[in-house]
XYZ file of C-alpha atoms in Angstrom:
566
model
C -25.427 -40.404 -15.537
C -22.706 -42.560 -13.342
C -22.331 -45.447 -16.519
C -21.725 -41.981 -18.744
C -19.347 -40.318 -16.578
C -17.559 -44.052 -15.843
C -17.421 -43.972 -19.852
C -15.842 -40.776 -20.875
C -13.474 -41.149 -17.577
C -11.963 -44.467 -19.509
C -11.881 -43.111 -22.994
C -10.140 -40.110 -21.428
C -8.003 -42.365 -19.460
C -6.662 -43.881 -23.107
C -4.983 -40.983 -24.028
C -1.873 -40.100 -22.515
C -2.001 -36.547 -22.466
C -5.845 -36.800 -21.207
C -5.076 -34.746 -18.135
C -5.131 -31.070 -18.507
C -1.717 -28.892 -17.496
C -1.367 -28.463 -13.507
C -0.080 -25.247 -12.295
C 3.384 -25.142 -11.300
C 3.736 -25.290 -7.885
C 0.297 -27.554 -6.858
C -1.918 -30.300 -7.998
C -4.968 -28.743 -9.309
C -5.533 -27.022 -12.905
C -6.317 -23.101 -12.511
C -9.492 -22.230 -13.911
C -8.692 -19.676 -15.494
C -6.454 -21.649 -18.013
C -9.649 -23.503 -18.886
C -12.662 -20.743 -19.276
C -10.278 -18.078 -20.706
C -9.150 -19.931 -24.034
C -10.285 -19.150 -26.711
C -12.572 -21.566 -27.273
C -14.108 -21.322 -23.640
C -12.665 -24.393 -22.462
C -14.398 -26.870 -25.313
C -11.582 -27.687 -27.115
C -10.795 -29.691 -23.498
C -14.215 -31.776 -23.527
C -12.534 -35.392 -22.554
C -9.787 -34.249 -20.779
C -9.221 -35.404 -16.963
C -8.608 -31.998 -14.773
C -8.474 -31.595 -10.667
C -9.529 -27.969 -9.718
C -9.910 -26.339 -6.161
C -12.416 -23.462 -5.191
C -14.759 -21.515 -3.339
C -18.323 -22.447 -3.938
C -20.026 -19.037 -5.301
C -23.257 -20.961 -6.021
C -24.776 -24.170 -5.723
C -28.562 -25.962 -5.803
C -29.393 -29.575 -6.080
C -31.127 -31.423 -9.356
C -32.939 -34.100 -10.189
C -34.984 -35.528 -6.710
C -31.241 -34.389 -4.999
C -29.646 -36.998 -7.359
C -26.824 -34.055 -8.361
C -25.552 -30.899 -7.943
C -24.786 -27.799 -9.651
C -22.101 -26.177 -8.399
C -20.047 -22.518 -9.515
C -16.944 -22.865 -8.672
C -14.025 -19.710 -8.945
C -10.415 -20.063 -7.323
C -9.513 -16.517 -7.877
C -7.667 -17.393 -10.880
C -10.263 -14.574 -12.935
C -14.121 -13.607 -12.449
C -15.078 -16.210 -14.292
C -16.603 -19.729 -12.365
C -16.544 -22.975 -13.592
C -19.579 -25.596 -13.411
C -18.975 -28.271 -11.870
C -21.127 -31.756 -11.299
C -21.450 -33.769 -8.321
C -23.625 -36.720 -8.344
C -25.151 -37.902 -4.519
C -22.787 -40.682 -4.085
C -19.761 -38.531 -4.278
C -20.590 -36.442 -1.562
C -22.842 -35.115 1.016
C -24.710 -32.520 -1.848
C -26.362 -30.532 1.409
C -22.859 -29.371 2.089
C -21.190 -29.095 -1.024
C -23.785 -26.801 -2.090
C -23.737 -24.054 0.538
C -22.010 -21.102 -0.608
C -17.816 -20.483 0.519
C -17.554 -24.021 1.013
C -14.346 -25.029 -0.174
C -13.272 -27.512 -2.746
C -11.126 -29.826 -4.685
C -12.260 -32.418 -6.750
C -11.249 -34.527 -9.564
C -13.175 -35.113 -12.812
C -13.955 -35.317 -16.496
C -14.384 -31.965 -18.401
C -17.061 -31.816 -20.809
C -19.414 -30.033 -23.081
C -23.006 -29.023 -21.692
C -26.297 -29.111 -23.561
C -26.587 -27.038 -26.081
C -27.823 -23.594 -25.380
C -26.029 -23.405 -21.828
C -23.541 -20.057 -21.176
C -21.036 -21.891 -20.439
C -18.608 -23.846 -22.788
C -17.370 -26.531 -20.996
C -18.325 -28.228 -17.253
C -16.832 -30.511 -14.544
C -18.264 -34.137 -14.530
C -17.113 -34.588 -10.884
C -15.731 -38.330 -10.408
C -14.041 -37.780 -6.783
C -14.281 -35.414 -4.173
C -10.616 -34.693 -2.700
C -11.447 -31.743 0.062
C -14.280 -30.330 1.534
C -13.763 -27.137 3.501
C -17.293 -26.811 5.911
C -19.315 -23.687 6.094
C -21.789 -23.082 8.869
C -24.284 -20.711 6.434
C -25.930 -19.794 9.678
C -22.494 -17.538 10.529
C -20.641 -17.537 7.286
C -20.964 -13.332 6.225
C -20.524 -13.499 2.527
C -24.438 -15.086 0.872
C -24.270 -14.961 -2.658
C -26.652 -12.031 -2.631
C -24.793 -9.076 -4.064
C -23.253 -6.437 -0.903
C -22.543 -3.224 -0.671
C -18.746 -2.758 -0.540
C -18.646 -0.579 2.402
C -20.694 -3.511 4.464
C -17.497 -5.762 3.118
C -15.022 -3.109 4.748
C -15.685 -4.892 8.468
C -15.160 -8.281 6.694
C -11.662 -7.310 5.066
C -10.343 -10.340 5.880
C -13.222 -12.760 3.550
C -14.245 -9.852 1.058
C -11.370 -11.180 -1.357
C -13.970 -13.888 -2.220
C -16.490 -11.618 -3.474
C -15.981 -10.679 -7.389
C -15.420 -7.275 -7.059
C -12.830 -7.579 -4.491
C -11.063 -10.199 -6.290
C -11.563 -8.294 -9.348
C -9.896 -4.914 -7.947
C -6.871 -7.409 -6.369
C -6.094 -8.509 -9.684
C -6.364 -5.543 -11.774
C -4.128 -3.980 -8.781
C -1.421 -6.485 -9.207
C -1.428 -6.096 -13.026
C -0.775 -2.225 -12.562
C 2.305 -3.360 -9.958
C 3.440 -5.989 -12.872
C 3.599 -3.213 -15.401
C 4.608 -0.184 -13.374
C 8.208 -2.588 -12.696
C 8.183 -3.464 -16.047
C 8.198 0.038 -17.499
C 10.838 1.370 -15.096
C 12.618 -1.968 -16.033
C 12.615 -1.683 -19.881
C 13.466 2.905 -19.466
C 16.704 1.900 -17.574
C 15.517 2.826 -13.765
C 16.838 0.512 -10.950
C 13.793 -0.286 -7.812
C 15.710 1.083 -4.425
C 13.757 -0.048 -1.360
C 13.343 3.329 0.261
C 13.154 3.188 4.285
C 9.533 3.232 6.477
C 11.255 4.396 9.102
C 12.218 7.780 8.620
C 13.334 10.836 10.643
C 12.916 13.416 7.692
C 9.427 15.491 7.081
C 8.935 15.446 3.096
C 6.116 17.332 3.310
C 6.809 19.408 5.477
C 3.098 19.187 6.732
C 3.549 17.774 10.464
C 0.821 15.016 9.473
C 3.615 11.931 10.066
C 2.660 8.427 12.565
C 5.624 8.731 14.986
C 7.549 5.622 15.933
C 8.520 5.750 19.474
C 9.144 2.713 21.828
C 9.200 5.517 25.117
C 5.367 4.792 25.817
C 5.406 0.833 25.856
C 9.153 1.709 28.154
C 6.828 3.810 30.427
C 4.534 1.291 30.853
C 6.701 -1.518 31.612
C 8.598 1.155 34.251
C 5.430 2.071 35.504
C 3.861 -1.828 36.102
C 7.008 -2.655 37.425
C 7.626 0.541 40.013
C 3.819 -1.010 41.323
C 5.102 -4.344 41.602
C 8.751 -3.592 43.211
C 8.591 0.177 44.855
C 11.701 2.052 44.418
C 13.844 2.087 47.430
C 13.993 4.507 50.337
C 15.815 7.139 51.930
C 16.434 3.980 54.395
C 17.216 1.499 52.397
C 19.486 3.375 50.093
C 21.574 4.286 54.024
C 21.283 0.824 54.650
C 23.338 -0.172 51.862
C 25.907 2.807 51.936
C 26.531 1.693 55.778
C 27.174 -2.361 54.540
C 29.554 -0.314 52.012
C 31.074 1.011 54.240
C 31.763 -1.577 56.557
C 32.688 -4.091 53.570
C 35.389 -1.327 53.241
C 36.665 -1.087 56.677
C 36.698 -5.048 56.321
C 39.337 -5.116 53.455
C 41.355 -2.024 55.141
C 41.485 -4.262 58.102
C 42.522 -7.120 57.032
C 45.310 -5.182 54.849
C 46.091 -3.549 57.964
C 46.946 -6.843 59.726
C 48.801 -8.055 56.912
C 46.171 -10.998 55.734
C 46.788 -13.493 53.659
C 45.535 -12.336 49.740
C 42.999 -15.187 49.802
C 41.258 -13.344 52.658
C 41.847 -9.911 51.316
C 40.716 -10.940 48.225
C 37.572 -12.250 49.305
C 36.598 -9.551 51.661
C 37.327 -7.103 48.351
C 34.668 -8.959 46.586
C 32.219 -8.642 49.000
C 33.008 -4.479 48.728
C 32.560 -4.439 45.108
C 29.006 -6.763 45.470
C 28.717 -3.852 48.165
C 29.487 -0.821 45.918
C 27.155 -2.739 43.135
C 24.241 -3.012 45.090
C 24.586 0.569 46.244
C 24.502 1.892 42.564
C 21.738 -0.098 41.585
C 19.616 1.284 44.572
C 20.655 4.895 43.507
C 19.798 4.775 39.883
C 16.678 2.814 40.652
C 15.410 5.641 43.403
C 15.767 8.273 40.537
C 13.039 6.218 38.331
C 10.168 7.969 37.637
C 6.943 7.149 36.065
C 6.045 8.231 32.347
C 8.084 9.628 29.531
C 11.707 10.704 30.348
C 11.558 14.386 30.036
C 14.703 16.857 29.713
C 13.848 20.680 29.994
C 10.484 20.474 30.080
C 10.524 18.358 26.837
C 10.406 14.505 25.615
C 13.876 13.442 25.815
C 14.131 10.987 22.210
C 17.624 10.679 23.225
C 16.258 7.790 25.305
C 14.461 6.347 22.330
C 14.531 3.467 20.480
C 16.750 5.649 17.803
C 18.240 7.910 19.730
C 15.839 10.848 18.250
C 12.271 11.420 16.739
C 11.557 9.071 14.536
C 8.123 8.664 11.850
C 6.684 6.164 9.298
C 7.445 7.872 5.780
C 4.969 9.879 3.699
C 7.588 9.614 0.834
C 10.380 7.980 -0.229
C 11.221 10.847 -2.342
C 14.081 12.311 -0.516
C 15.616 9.285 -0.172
C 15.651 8.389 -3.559
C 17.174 11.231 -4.739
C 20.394 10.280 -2.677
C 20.310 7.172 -5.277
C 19.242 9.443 -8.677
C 22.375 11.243 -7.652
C 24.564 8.060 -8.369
C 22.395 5.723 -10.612
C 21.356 8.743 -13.035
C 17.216 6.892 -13.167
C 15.756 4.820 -9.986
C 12.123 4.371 -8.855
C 10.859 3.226 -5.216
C 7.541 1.972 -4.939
C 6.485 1.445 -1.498
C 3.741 2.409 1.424
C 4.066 5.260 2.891
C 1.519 6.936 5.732
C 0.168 10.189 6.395
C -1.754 11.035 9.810
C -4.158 13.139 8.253
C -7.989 12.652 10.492
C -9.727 12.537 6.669
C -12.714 10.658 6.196
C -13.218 11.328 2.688
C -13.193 8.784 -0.070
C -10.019 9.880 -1.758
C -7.919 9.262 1.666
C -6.393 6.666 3.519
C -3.721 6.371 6.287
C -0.917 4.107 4.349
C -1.027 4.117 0.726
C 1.179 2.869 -1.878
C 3.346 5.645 -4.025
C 5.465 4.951 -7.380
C 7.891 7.909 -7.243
C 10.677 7.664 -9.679
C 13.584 9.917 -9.435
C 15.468 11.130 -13.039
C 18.566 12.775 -13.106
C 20.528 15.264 -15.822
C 16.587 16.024 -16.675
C 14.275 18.911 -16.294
C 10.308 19.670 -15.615
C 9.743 18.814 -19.695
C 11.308 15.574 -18.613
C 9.579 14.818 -15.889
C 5.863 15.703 -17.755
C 7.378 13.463 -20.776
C 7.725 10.376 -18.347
C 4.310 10.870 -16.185
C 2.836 10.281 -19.771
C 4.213 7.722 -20.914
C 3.984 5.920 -17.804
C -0.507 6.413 -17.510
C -0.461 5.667 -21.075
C 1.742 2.497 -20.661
C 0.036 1.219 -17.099
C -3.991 1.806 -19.584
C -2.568 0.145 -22.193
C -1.061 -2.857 -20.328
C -4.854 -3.295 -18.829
C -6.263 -3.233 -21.856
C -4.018 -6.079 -22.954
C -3.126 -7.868 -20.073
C -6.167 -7.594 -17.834
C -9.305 -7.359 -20.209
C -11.728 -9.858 -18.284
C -11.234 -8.152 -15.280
C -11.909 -4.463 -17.244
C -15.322 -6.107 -18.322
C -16.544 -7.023 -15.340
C -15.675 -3.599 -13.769
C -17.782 -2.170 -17.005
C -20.490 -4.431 -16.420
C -20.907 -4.050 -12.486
C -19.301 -0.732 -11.366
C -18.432 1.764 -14.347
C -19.301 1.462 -17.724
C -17.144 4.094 -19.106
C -14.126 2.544 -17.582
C -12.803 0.531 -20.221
C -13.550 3.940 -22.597
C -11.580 5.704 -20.209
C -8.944 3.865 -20.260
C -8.706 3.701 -24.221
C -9.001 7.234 -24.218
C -5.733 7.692 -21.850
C -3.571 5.597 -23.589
C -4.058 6.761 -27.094
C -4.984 10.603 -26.380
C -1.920 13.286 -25.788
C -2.087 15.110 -22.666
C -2.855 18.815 -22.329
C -0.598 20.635 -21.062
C -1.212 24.552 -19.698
C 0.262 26.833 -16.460
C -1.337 26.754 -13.036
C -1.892 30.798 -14.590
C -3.582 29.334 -17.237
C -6.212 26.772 -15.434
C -6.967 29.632 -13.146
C -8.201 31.419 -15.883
C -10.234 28.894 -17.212
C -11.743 27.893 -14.341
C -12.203 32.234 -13.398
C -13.949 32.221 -17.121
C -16.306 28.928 -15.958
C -17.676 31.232 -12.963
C -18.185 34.228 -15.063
C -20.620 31.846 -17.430
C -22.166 30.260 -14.806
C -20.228 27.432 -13.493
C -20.451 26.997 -9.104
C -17.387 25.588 -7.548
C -17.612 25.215 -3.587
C -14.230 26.412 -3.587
C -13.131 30.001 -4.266
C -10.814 30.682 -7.214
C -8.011 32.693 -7.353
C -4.704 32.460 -8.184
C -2.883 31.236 -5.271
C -4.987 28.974 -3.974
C -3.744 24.878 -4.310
C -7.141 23.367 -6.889
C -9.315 21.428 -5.744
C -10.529 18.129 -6.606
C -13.809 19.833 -7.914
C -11.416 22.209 -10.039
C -9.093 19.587 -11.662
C -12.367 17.161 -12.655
C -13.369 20.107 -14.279
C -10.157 20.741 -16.272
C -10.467 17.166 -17.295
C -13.809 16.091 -17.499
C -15.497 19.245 -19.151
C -13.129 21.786 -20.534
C -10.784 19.417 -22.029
C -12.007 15.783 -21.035
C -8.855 14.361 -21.608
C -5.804 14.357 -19.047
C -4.234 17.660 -18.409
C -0.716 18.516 -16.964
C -1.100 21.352 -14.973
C 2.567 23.317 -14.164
C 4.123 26.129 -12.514
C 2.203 26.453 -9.540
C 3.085 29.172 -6.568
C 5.609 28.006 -4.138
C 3.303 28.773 -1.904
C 1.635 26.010 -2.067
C 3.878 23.583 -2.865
C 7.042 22.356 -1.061
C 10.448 23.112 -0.245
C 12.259 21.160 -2.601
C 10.626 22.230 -5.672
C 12.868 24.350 -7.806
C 11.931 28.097 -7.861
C 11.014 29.286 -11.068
C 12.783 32.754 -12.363
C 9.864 34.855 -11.877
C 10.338 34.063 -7.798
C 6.720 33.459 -7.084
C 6.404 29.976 -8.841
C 8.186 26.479 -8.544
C 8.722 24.166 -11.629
C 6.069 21.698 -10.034
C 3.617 19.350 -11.671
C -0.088 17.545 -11.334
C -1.110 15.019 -14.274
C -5.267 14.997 -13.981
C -7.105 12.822 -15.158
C -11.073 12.215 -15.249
C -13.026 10.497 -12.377
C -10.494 11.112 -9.592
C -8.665 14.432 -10.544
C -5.066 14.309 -9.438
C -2.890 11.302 -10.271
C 0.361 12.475 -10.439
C 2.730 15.129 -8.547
C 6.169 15.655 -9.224
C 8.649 18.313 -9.550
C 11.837 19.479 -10.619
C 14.082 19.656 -7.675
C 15.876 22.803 -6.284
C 19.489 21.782 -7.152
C 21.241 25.074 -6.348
C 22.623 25.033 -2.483
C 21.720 28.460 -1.328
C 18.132 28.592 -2.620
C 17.144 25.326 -0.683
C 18.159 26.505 2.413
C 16.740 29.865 2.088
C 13.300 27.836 0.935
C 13.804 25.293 3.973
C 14.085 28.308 6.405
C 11.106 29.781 4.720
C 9.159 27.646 5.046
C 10.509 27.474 8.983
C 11.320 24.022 8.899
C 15.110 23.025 10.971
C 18.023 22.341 8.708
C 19.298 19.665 11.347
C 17.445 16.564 9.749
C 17.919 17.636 6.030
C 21.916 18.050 6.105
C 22.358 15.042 4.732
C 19.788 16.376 1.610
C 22.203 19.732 1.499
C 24.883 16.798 1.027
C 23.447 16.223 -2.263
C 23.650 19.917 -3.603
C 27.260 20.407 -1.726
C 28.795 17.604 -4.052
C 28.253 17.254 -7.285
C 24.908 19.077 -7.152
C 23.149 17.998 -10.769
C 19.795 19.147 -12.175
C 17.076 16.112 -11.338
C 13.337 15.813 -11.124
C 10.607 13.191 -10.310
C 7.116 12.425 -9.374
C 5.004 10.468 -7.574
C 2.114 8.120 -8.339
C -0.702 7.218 -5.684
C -0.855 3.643 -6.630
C -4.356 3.621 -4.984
C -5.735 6.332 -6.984
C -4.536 4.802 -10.313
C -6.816 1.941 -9.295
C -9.509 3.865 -8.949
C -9.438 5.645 -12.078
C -9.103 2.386 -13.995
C -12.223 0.555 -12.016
C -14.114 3.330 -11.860
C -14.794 2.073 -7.759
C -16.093 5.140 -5.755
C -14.284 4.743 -2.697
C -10.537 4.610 -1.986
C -10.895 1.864 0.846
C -12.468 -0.342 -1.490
C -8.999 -0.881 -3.647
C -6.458 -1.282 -1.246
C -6.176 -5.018 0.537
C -6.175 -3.882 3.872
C -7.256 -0.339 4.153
C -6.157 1.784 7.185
C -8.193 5.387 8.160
C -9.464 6.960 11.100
C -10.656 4.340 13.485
C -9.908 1.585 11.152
C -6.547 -0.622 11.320
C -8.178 -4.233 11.031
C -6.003 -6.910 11.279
């Protein structure tokens, strides 16, 4: 096997463009750019190639003479073979599964028969990253994802994971690219906020008074405020320093002496203030009739991490005519179900001179576009998820991008889902108009009445926030939700209430201060124009194209009750 491998390494070696393409910015050759051709990776039999990778697999040969090794880089699902003969390394370590690798060879074609279209012929082994199998968490038995959730930090090396990553980043890729190519700019919408979108209450505060309290409090134990004494002490040695310089006026000293003795009055005075101000130091949060005092915050005033970027946004629809932020944003809700987390990503673009028609018209486009651009752009990926997790996923997703949404009222989908109980149809949740649908209700809409995405509009204002322009009937905003099948809601978005004196009557409505929205107001004092938007939770578009159960499971590093690892 060594004289064969010597062989094609020297024939290879005779023709200068023997190597296969590097990547860009290191040494090795992805594999995906050789098991993704078209041909599998034949048409490179011969060629010289260095890869790197994770061992997913590995078992010795022949009396221990070689190894068989499956090797992935993250590059795509797919692993490449690779061969390693004894005396190119210790085979009892390379085989062990995450050990980590880079080694040079000769690619070539295996026996006929074999899955695979092309191997590794190992010739040198460049790095060996150890793994003590005795600890390491990830054997190459298949694991539940939730068991991954308290290894977030490894699970990227499991298929799935890696899969979800990459199908993730292709939805980023083509969610910037759409906006890009329809004219919207990407403004980078604060974290930090001091505004309630929502309106709901459930916002992370930001706040540096408790870490102030404890340093006050660890260092009142350490140096104890002054007393009633020691604070007389130093207004008598004030008072003397002051006598001094009146003195020495008195007798007509020389400014050198006068001078000096002033100094020591001032250091005097000094020391007296500090004493004062530190005697009034009390432990815990500075309080001001009865309530926190933010004044003495890190901002000067409440401050929270964002649940939207919405309102900001708007400021910049209000100038640039089409934007889009795309962003985390948090929401302190205590949910432990499988559709929630506590930061999530949101696409919300922001369109102005348009209307709720508009709005619908560019939540379609934009599903259809982000399916599509899977379909093309991320197809390997799409497979596996059909082969391991869903296998109507890829159907889905063909389905979405070529099928025109339904559109109907919130009056309407009431109705429907009213005529569903009447035949027999059990929701847990009560219908009647009014009520905000559940995700039971909208899977429904989609998945059996209409099973195709449906654009549900007009809901009661209600239920829906205070920016949301009020329909003419007074009892309805021009709000809407894009459903779609596995996951319900995908979308919500909204024309916004441009007219002055309706927002403020809905903002008082809805008892919520004008104070930290004034600078909103600004927008519909000057120039007030007619604008809408919507936002996207990025997290549940991933879901509905994997078909993966569980909202944690698609998000790198995923934050809920109890959970903030790493």
């Amino acid at each position: 096997m060594a004289d064969d491998l010597t062989a094609q390494l020297a024939t290879a070696t005779l023709d200068n463009n023997a190597s296969v393409q590097r990547a860009q910015f290191s040494n090795r050759v992805p594999i995906k750019s050789i098991i993704l051709r078209p041909d599998g990776g034949s048409g490179l039999a011969g060629k010289l190639a260095r890869v790197g990778g994770w061992v997913k697999t590995g078992r010795k040969a022949d009396k221990d003479a070689f190894a068989f090794l499956e090797l992935n880089d993250g590059s795509c699902s797919g692993n490449l073979q690779v061969i390693v003969e004894a005396d190119k390394g210790d085979l009892g370590q390379l085989v062990l599964t995450g050990t980590s690798l880079v080694v040079d060879g000769v690619l070539k074609l295996p026996p006929d028969g074999k899955r695979q279209k092309v191997e590794l012929r190992v010739e040198k082994v460049i790095h060996v990253g150890l793994v003590d199998p005795s600890k390491y968490p990830l054997p190459k038995t298949r694991l539940p994802l939730e068991f991954l959730r308290d290894y977030v930090h490894l699970r990227s090396r499991t298929n799935t994971i890696s899969a979800v990553l990459r199908i993730r980043h292709a939805l980023a890729y083509a969610t910037h690219t759409f906006f890009h190519d329809h004219g919207f700019r990407y403004v980078q919408t604060p974290i930090i906020t001091t505004s309630d979108c929502e309106g709901a209450g459930e916002m992370f505060q930001v706040t540096t008074l408790i870490n102030e309290a404890e340093k006050l409090e660890k260092d009142l134990i350490e140096n104890p405020p002054p007393s009633e004494a020691d604070i007389e002490a130093a207004k008598l040695i004030a008072k003397e320093r002051g006598s001094d310089v009146a003195q020495l006026k008195s007798a007509k000293a020389s400014k050198q002496e006068i001078g000096a003795a002033v100094v020591e009055l001032q250091k005097a005075k000094d020391n007296l203030v500090k004493l004062e101000e530190r005697s009034k130091l009390q432990p815990g949060i500075p309080r001001k009739d009865g309530k926190i005092d933010y004044t003495q915050d890190f901002f000067g005033r409440q401050a929270f991490l964002t649940v939207s970027g919405q309102l900001q946004v708007e400021s910049y629809a209000c100038s640039l005519s089409t934007v889009y932020t795309f962003g985390p944003t948090f929401r302190a809700e205590n949910s432990h179900t499988s559709r929630h987390l506590a930061e999530f990503w949101m696409v919300e673009p922001e369109i102005a001179f348009a209307e709720l028609e508009d709005d619908m018209n560019c939540a379609e486009a934009y599903v259809k576009y982000l399916c599509q651009s899977l379909l093309d752009n991320c197809r390997e990926d799409m497979e596996f998820m059909a082969d391991k997790i869903d296998k109507s996923c890829i159907d889905r997703l063909t389905m979405v991008a070529k099928t025109p949404f339904v559109r109907i009222t919130y009056t309407e989908a009431v109705e429907l889902l009213t005529e569903a109980v009447k035949n027999g149809k059990k929701f847990e949740n009560h219908v009647e108009w009014g009520i905000d649908l559940a995700s039971e209700h909208e899977r429904y809409l989609t998945e059996v009445r209409f099973q195709k995405p449906v654009i549900v509009y007009n809901y009661p204002k209600g239920i829906k926030a205070f920016y949301m322009r009020l329909n003419d009937d007074s009892k309805t905003v021009a709000a809407m939700d894009v459903l779609v099948p596995k996951v319900g809601e995908l979308i919500g978005g909204s024309q916004r209430e441009e007219r002055y004196d309706v927002i403020v009557s809905r903002i008082k409505e809805m008892g919520l201060p004008l104070e930290p929205y004034e600078w909103y107001l600004d927008l519909r004092r000057y120039g007030t124009v007619k604008h809408c938007g919507f936002g996207l939770g990025f997290e549940r578009m991933v879901l509905f194209a994997t078909g993966i159960d569980n909202i944690r499971d698609v998000i790198p590093f995923p934050r809920y009750p109890g959970r903030a690892d790493l």
